[in-house]
Tab-separated table of C-alpha atoms in Angstrom:
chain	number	residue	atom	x	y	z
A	14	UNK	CA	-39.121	36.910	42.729
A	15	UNK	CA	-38.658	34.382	39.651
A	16	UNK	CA	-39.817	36.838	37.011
A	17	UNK	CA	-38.437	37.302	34.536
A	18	UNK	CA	-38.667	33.524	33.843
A	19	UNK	CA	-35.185	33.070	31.768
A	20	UNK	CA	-36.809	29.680	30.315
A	21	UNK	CA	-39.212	26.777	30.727
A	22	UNK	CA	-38.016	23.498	29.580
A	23	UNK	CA	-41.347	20.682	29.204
A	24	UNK	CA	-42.268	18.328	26.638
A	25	UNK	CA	-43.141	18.792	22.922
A	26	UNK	CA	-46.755	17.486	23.699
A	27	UNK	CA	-47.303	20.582	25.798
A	28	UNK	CA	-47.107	23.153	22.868
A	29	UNK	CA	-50.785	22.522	21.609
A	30	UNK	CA	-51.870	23.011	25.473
A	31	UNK	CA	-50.027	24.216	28.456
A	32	UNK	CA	-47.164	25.976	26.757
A	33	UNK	CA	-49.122	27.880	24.205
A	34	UNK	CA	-51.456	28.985	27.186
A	35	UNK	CA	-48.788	29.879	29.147
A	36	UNK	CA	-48.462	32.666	26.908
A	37	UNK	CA	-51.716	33.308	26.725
A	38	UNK	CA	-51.923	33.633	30.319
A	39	UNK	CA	-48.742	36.063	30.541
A	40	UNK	CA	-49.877	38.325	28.066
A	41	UNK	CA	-53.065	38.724	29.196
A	42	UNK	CA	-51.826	39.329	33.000
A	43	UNK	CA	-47.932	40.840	32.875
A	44	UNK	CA	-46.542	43.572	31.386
A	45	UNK	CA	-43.661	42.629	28.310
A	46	UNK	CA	-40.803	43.019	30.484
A	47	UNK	CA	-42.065	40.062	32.526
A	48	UNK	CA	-43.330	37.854	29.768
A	49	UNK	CA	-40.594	34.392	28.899
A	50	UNK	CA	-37.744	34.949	27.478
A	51	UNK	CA	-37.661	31.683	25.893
A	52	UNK	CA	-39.172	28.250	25.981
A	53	UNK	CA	-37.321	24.846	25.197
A	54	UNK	CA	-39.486	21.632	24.091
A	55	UNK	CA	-37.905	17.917	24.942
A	56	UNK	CA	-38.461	15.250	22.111
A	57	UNK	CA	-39.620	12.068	23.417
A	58	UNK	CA	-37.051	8.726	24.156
A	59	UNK	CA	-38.446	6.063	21.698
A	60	UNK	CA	-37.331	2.395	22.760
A	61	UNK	CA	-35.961	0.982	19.338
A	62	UNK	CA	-38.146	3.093	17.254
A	63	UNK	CA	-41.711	2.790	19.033
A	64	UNK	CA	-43.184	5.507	21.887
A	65	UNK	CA	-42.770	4.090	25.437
A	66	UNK	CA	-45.873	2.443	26.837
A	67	UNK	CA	-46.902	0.502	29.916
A	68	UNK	CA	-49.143	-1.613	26.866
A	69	UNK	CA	-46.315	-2.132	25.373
A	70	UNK	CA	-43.702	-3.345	27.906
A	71	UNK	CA	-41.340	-1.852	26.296
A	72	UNK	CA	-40.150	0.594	29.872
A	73	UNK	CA	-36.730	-0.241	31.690
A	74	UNK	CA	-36.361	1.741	34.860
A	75	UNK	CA	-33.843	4.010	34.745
A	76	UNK	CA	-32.238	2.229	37.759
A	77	UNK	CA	-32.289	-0.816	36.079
A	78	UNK	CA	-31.031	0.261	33.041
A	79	UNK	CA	-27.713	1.709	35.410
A	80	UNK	CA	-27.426	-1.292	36.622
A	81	UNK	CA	-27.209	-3.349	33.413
A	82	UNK	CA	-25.472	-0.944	31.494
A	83	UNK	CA	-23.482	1.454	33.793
A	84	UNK	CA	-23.845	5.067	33.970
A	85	UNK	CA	-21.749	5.864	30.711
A	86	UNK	CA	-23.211	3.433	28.479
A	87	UNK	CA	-26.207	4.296	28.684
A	88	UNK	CA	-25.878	8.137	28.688
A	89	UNK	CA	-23.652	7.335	25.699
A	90	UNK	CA	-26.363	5.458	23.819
A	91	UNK	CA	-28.984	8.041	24.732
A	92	UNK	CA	-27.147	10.667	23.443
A	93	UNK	CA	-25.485	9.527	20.054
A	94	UNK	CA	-29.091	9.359	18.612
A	95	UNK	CA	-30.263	12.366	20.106
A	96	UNK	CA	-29.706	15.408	17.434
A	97	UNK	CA	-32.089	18.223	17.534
A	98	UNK	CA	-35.641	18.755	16.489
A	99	UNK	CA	-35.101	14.593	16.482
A	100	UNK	CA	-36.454	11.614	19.515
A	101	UNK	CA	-33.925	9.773	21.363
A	102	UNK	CA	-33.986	6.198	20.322
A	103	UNK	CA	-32.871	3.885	23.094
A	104	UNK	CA	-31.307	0.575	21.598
A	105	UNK	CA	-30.510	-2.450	24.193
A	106	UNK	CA	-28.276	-3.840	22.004
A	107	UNK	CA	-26.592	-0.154	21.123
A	108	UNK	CA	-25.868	0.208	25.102
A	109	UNK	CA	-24.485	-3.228	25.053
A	110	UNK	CA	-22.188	-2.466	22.510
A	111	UNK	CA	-21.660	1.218	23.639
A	112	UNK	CA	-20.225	-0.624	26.920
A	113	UNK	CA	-17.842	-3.010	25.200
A	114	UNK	CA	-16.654	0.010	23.252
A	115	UNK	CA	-15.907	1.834	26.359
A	116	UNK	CA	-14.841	-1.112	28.182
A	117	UNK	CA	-11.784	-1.262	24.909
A	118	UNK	CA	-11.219	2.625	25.150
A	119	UNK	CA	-10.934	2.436	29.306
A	120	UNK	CA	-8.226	-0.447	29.104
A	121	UNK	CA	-6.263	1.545	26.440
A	122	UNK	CA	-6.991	4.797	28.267
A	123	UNK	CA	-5.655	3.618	31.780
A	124	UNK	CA	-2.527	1.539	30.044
A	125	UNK	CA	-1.492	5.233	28.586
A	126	UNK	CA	-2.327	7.368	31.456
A	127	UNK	CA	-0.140	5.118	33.477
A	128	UNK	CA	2.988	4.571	31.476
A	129	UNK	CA	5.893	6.140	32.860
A	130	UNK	CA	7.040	9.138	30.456
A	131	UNK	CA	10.460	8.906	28.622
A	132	UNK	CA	12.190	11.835	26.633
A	133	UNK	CA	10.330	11.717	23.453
A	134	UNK	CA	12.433	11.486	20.461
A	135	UNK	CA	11.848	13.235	17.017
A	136	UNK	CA	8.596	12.541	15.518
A	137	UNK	CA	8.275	10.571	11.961
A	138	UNK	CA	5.528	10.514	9.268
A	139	UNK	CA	3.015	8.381	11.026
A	140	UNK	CA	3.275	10.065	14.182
A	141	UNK	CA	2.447	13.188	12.203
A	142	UNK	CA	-0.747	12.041	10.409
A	143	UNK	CA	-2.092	10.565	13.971
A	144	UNK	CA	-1.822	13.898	15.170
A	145	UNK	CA	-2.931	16.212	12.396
A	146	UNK	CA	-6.342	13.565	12.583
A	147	UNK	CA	-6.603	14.652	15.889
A	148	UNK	CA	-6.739	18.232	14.937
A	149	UNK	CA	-8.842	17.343	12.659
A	150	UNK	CA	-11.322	15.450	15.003
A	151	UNK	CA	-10.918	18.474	17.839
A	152	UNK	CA	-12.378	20.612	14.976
A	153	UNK	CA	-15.306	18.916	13.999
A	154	UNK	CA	-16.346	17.862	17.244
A	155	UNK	CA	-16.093	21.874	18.719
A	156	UNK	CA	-18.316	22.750	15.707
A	157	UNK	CA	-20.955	19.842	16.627
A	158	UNK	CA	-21.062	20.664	20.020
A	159	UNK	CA	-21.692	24.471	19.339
A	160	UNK	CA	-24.558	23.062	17.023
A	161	UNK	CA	-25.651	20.867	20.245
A	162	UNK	CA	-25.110	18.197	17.551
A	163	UNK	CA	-24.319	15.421	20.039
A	164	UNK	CA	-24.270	12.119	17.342
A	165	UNK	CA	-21.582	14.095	15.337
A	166	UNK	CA	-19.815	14.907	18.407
A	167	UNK	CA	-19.474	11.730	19.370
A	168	UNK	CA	-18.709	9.888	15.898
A	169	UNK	CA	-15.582	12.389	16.050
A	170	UNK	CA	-13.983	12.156	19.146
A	171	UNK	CA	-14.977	8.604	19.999
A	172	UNK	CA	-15.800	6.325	17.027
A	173	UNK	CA	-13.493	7.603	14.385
A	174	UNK	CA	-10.694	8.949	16.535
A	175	UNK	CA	-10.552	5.381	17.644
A	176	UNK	CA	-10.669	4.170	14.161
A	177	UNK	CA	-7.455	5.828	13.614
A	178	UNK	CA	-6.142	4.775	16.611
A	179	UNK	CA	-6.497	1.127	15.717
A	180	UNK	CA	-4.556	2.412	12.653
A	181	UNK	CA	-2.182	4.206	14.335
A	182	UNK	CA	-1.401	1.302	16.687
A	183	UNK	CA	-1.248	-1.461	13.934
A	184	UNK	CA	1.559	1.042	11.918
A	185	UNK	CA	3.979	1.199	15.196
A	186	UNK	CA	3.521	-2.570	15.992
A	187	UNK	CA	7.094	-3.549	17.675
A	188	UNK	CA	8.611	0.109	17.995
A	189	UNK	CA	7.097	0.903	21.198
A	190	UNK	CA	10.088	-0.749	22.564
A	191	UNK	CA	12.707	1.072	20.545
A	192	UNK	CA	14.424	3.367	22.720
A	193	UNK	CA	14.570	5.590	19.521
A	194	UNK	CA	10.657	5.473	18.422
A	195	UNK	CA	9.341	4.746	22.558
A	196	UNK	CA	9.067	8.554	23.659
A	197	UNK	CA	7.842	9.939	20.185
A	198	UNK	CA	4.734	7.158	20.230
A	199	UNK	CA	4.172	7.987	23.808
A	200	UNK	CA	3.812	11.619	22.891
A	201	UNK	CA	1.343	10.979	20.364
A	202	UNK	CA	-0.687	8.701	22.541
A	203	UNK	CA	-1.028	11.076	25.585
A	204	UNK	CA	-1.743	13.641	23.432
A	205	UNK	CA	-4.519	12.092	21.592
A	206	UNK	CA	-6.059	10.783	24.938
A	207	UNK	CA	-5.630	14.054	26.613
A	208	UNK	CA	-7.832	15.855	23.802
A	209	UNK	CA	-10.087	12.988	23.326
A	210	UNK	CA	-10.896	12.358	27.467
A	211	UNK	CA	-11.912	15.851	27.145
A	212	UNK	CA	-14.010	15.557	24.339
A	213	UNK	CA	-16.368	13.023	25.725
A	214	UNK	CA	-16.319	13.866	29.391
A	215	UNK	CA	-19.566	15.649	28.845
A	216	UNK	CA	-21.091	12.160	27.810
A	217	UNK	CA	-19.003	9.790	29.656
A	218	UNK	CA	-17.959	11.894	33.083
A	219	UNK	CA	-17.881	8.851	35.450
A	220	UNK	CA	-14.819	7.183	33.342
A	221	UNK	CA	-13.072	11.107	32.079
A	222	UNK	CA	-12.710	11.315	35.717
A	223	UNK	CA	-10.961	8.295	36.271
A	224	UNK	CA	-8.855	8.517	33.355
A	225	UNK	CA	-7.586	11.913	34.435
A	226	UNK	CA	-6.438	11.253	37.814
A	227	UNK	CA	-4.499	8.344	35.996
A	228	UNK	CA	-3.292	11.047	33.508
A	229	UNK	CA	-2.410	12.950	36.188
A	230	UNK	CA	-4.225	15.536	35.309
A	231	UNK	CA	-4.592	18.464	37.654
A	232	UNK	CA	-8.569	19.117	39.561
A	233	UNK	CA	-11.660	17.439	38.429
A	234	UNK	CA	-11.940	16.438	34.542
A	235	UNK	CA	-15.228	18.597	34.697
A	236	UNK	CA	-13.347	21.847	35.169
A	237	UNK	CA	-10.554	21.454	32.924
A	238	UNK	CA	-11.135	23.520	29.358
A	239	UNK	CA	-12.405	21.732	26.137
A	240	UNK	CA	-9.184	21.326	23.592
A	241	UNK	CA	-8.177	23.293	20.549
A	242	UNK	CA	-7.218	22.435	17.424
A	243	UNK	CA	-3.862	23.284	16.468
A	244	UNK	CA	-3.701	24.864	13.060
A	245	UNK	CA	0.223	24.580	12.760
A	246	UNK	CA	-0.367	20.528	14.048
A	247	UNK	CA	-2.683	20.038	11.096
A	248	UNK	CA	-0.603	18.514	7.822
A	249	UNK	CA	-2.089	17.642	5.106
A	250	UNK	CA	0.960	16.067	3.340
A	251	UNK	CA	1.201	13.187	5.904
A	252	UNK	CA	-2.389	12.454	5.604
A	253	UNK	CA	-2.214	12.183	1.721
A	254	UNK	CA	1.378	10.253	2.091
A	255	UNK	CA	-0.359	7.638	4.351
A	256	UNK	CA	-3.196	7.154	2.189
A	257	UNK	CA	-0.978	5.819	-0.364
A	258	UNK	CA	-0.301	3.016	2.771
A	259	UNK	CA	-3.204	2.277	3.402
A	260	UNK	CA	-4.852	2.263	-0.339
A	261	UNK	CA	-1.408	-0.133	-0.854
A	262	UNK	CA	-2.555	-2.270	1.418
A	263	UNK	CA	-6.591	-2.432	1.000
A	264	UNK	CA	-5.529	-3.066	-2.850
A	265	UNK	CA	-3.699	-6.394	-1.893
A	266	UNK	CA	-6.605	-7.553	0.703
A	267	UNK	CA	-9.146	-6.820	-2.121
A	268	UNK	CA	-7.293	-8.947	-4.314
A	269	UNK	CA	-7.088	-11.637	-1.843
A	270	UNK	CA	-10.310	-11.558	-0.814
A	271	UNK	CA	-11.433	-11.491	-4.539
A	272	UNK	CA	-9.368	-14.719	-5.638
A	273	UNK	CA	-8.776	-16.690	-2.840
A	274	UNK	CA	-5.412	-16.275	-3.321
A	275	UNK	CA	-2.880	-16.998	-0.113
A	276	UNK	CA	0.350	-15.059	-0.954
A	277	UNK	CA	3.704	-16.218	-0.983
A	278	UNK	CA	4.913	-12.448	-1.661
A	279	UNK	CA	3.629	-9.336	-2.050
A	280	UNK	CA	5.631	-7.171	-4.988
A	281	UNK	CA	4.637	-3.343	-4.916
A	282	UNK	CA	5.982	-0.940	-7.770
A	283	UNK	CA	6.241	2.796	-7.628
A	284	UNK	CA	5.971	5.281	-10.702
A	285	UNK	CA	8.800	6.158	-12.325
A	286	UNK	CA	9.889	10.122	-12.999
A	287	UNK	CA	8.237	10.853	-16.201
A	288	UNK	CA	5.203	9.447	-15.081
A	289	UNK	CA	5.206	12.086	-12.093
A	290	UNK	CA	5.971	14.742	-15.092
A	291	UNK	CA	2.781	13.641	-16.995
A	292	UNK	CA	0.520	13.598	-13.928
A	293	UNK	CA	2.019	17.113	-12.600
A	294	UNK	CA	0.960	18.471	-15.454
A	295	UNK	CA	-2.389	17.077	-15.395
A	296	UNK	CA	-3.064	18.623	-11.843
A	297	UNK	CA	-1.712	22.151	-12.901
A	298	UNK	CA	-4.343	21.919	-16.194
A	299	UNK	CA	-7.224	20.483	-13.816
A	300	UNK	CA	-6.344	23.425	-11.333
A	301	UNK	CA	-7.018	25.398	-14.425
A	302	UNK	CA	-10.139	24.054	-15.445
A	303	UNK	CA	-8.368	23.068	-18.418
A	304	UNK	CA	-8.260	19.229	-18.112
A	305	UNK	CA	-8.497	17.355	-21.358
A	306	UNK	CA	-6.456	14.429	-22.965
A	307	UNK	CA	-5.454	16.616	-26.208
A	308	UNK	CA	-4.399	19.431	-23.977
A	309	UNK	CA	-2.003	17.145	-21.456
A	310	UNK	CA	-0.351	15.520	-24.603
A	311	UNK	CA	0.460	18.525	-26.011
A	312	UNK	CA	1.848	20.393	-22.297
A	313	UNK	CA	3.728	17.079	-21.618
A	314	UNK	CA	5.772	16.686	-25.569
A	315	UNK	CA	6.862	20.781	-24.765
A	316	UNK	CA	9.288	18.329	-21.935
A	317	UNK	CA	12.332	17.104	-23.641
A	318	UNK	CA	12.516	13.924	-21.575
A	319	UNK	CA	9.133	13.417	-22.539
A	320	UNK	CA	9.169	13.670	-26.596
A	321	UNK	CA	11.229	10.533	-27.007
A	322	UNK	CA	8.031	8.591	-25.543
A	323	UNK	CA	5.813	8.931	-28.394
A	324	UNK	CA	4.189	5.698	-27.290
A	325	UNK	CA	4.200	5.849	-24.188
A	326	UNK	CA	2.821	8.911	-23.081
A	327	UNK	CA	-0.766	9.364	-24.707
A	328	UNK	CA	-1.792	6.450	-23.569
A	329	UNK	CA	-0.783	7.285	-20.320
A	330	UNK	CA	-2.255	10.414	-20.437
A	331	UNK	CA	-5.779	9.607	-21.273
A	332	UNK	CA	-5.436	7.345	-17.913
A	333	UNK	CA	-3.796	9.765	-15.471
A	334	UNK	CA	-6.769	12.439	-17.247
A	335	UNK	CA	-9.738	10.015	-16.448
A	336	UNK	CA	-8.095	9.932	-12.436
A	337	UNK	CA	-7.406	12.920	-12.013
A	338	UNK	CA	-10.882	14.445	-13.013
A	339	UNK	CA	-12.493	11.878	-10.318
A	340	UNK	CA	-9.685	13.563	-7.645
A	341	UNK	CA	-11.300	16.413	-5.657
A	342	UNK	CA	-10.526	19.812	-5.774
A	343	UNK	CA	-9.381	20.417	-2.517
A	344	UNK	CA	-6.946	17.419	-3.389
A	345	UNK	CA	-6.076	18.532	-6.451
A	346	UNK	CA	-4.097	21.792	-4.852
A	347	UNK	CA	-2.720	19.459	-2.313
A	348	UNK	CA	-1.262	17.406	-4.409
A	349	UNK	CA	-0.033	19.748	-6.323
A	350	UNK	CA	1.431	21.591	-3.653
A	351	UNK	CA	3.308	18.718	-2.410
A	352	UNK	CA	5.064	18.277	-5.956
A	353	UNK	CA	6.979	14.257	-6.897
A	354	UNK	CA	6.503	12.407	-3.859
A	355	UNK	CA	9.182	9.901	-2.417
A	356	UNK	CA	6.960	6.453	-2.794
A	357	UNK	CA	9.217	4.259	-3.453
A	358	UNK	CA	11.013	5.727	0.302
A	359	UNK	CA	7.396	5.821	1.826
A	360	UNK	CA	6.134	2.055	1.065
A	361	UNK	CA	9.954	0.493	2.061
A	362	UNK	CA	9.427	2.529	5.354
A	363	UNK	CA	6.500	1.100	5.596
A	364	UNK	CA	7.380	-2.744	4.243
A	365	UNK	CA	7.420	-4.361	7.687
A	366	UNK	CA	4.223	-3.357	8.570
A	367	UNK	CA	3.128	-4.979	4.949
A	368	UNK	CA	4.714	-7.764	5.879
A	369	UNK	CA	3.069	-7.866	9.615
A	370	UNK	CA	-0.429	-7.359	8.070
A	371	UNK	CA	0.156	-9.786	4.911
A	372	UNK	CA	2.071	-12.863	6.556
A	373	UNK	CA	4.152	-12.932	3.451
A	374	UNK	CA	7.327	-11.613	1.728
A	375	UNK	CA	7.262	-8.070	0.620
A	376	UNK	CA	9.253	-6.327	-1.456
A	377	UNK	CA	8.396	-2.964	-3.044
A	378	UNK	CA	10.766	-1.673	-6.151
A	379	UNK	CA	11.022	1.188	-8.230
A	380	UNK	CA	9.447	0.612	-11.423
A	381	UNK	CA	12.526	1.773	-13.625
A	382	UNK	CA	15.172	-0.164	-11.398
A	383	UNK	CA	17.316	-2.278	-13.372
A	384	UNK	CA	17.519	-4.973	-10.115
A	385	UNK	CA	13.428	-4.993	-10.308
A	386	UNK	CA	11.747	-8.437	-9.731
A	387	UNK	CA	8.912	-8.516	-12.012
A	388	UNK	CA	7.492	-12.188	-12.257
A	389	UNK	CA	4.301	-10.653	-13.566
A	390	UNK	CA	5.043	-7.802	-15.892
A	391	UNK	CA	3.093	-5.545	-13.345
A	392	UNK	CA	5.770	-2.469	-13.066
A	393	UNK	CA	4.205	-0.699	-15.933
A	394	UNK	CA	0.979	-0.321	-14.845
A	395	UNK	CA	2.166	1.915	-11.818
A	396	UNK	CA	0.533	5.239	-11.032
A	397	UNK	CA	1.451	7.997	-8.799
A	398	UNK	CA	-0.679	7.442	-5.730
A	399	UNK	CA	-1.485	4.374	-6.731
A	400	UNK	CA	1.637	1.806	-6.579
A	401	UNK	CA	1.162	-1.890	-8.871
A	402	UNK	CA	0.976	-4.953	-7.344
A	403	UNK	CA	1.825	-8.340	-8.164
A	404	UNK	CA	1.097	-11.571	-5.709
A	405	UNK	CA	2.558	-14.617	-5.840
């Protein structure tokens, strides 16, 4: 009646015994047709890196562990360290903080699934880049689950989506109430926790469920279908655009961090145009393979704007040439792609949320305007991508 068996799950220290003579046994006795089609081997769930032992005192019951845990926690912290061909490694203290992580995402989950919808509004540039992550996320996580790649899985759709969803959050600090901006970010947000609810109700089912019938969501979380990326969603641009942001702001906190120093004001300057020339050209010649210092002096003194510089731009070359060949491929072609970018229009969109994060004056200037404030001779030293700063 059970023949043929489809396939017999046991435990890796049964291969040099029982599951090897198990084949044995059904070659010797059944014909081919009737033989295994396959055989799956369990690793072994280490508690903080050593076997489980009654010597050792190192077993929690499962109830027990339920109990001190919950359900999801601990399935959570089972599974992010089980990969294959690898042991489990069960960490107290990783349940423990597996359970204040999901304790966080639950709050923020139920607040979402709960707010009454309003007619979303147009969507800006950070509401793009949340969402092309997201794609982003859906993607790798589908590929790590095909892989039964659990760890990666999870670092996807629950630690890093989060990550950017701290981000996200901390960039639309005080618009939620905008009747312009409310709809847009509420769009975002039940889009992200949609996808994301999905993505870990295989590991956390108990709380998925819950969150869904907040949602709204239609049957049980277990039946609805795993999300897809949306190609058309995914936008590289925005991504690169709010890097400059964030690399604007990490620059200032290094700084700060570094010296000590507790600003009074926070000056940001953006490249000016011929700047953007001489880099442009130095991402066309590194497309090329053709990157060297000699080379982008010569392409950028063919520009007529450029000749009068005779200073100016060699030495600027041989810096933009030195960044450049540290800049990826794959960002290379984006960049160039995307052409002179706005920053100067990107970091004043972008100033209160300096301010918020700084707890200082901000002001962010052009590098050729004749109004600039420039207390510290910084402007020059502005890159694309990579504003100057000055701190008072």
């Amino acid at each position: 009646y059970f023949y043929p068996l489809d396939c017999r799950h046991s435990g890796r220290d049964l291969i040099p015994n029982h599951l090897t003579f198990m084949i044995f046994n059904h070659d010797a006795i059944f014909p081919r047709s009737l033989w295994p089609r396959g055989i799956v081997v369990n690793g072994s769930v280490l508690m903080e890196g050593q076997k489980m032992s009654k010597s050792l005192n190192n077993i929690i019951p499962l109830a027990t562990a339920i109990d001190r845990f919950g359900a999801d926690p601990l399935r959570l912290a089972l599974m992010i360290t089980a990969e294959p061909l690898k042991d489990a490694d069960f960490s107290q203290e990783l349940a423990r903080t597996m359970q204040e992580n999901l304790d966080k995402f639950y709050t923020r989950a139920m607040e979402t699934g709960k707010e009454v919808m309003v007619e979303a509004g147009e969507l800006n540039d950070i509401d793009r880049w949340m969402i092309s992550r997201l794609q982003g996320y859906v993607k790798e996580a589908t590929e790590a689950m095909a892989e039964m790649r659990g760890r990666k899985t999870i670092h996807a759709a629950f630690y890093n989506l989060n990550l950017d969803l701290d981000w996200y959050a901390r960039r639309i600090e005080g618009q939620r109430q905008e009747e312009k901006r409310r709809g847009a970010i509420q769009r975002v947000l039940h889009s992200v926790l949609e996808a994301q609810v999905k993505m870990l109700a295989p590991f956390t089912p108990h709380l998925s469920e819950e969150i869904w019938e907040a949602m709204g969501g239609e049957g049980f979380m277990s039946s609805a279908s795993w999300p897809k990326a949306d190609e058309r969603l995914i936008r590289p641009d925005s991504e690169e655009l709010e890097s400059i942001v964030r690399a604007s702001l990490e620059d200032v906190q290094n700084i700060t961090r570094a010296t000590g120093i507790k600003p009074k004001a926070v000056h940001f300057y953006t490249a000016t145009n011929w700047k953007w020339k001489v880099y442009q050209k130095a991402l066309q010649l590194a497309a090329q393979g053709a990157l060297d210092v000699g080379q982008l002096i010569r392409e950028s003194f063919r520009d007529e704007e450029l000749k009068v510089r005779v200073r100016e731009v060699p030495a600027f070359a041989r810096a933009v040439a030195e960044d450049v060949k540290k800049t990826s491929g794959d960002t290379v072609k984006r960049r160039l792609g995307m052409g002179v970018v706005n920053e100067l229009r990107l970091l004043q969109d972008a100033a209160e949320f300096f301010k918020s994060e700084l707890g200082c004056e901000v002001t962010i200037s052009g590098e050729s305007d004749p109004w600039i404030s420039d207390p510290g001779k910084r402007a020059e030293r502005a890159k694309p991508y990579r504003p100057a700063i000055y701190i008072e």
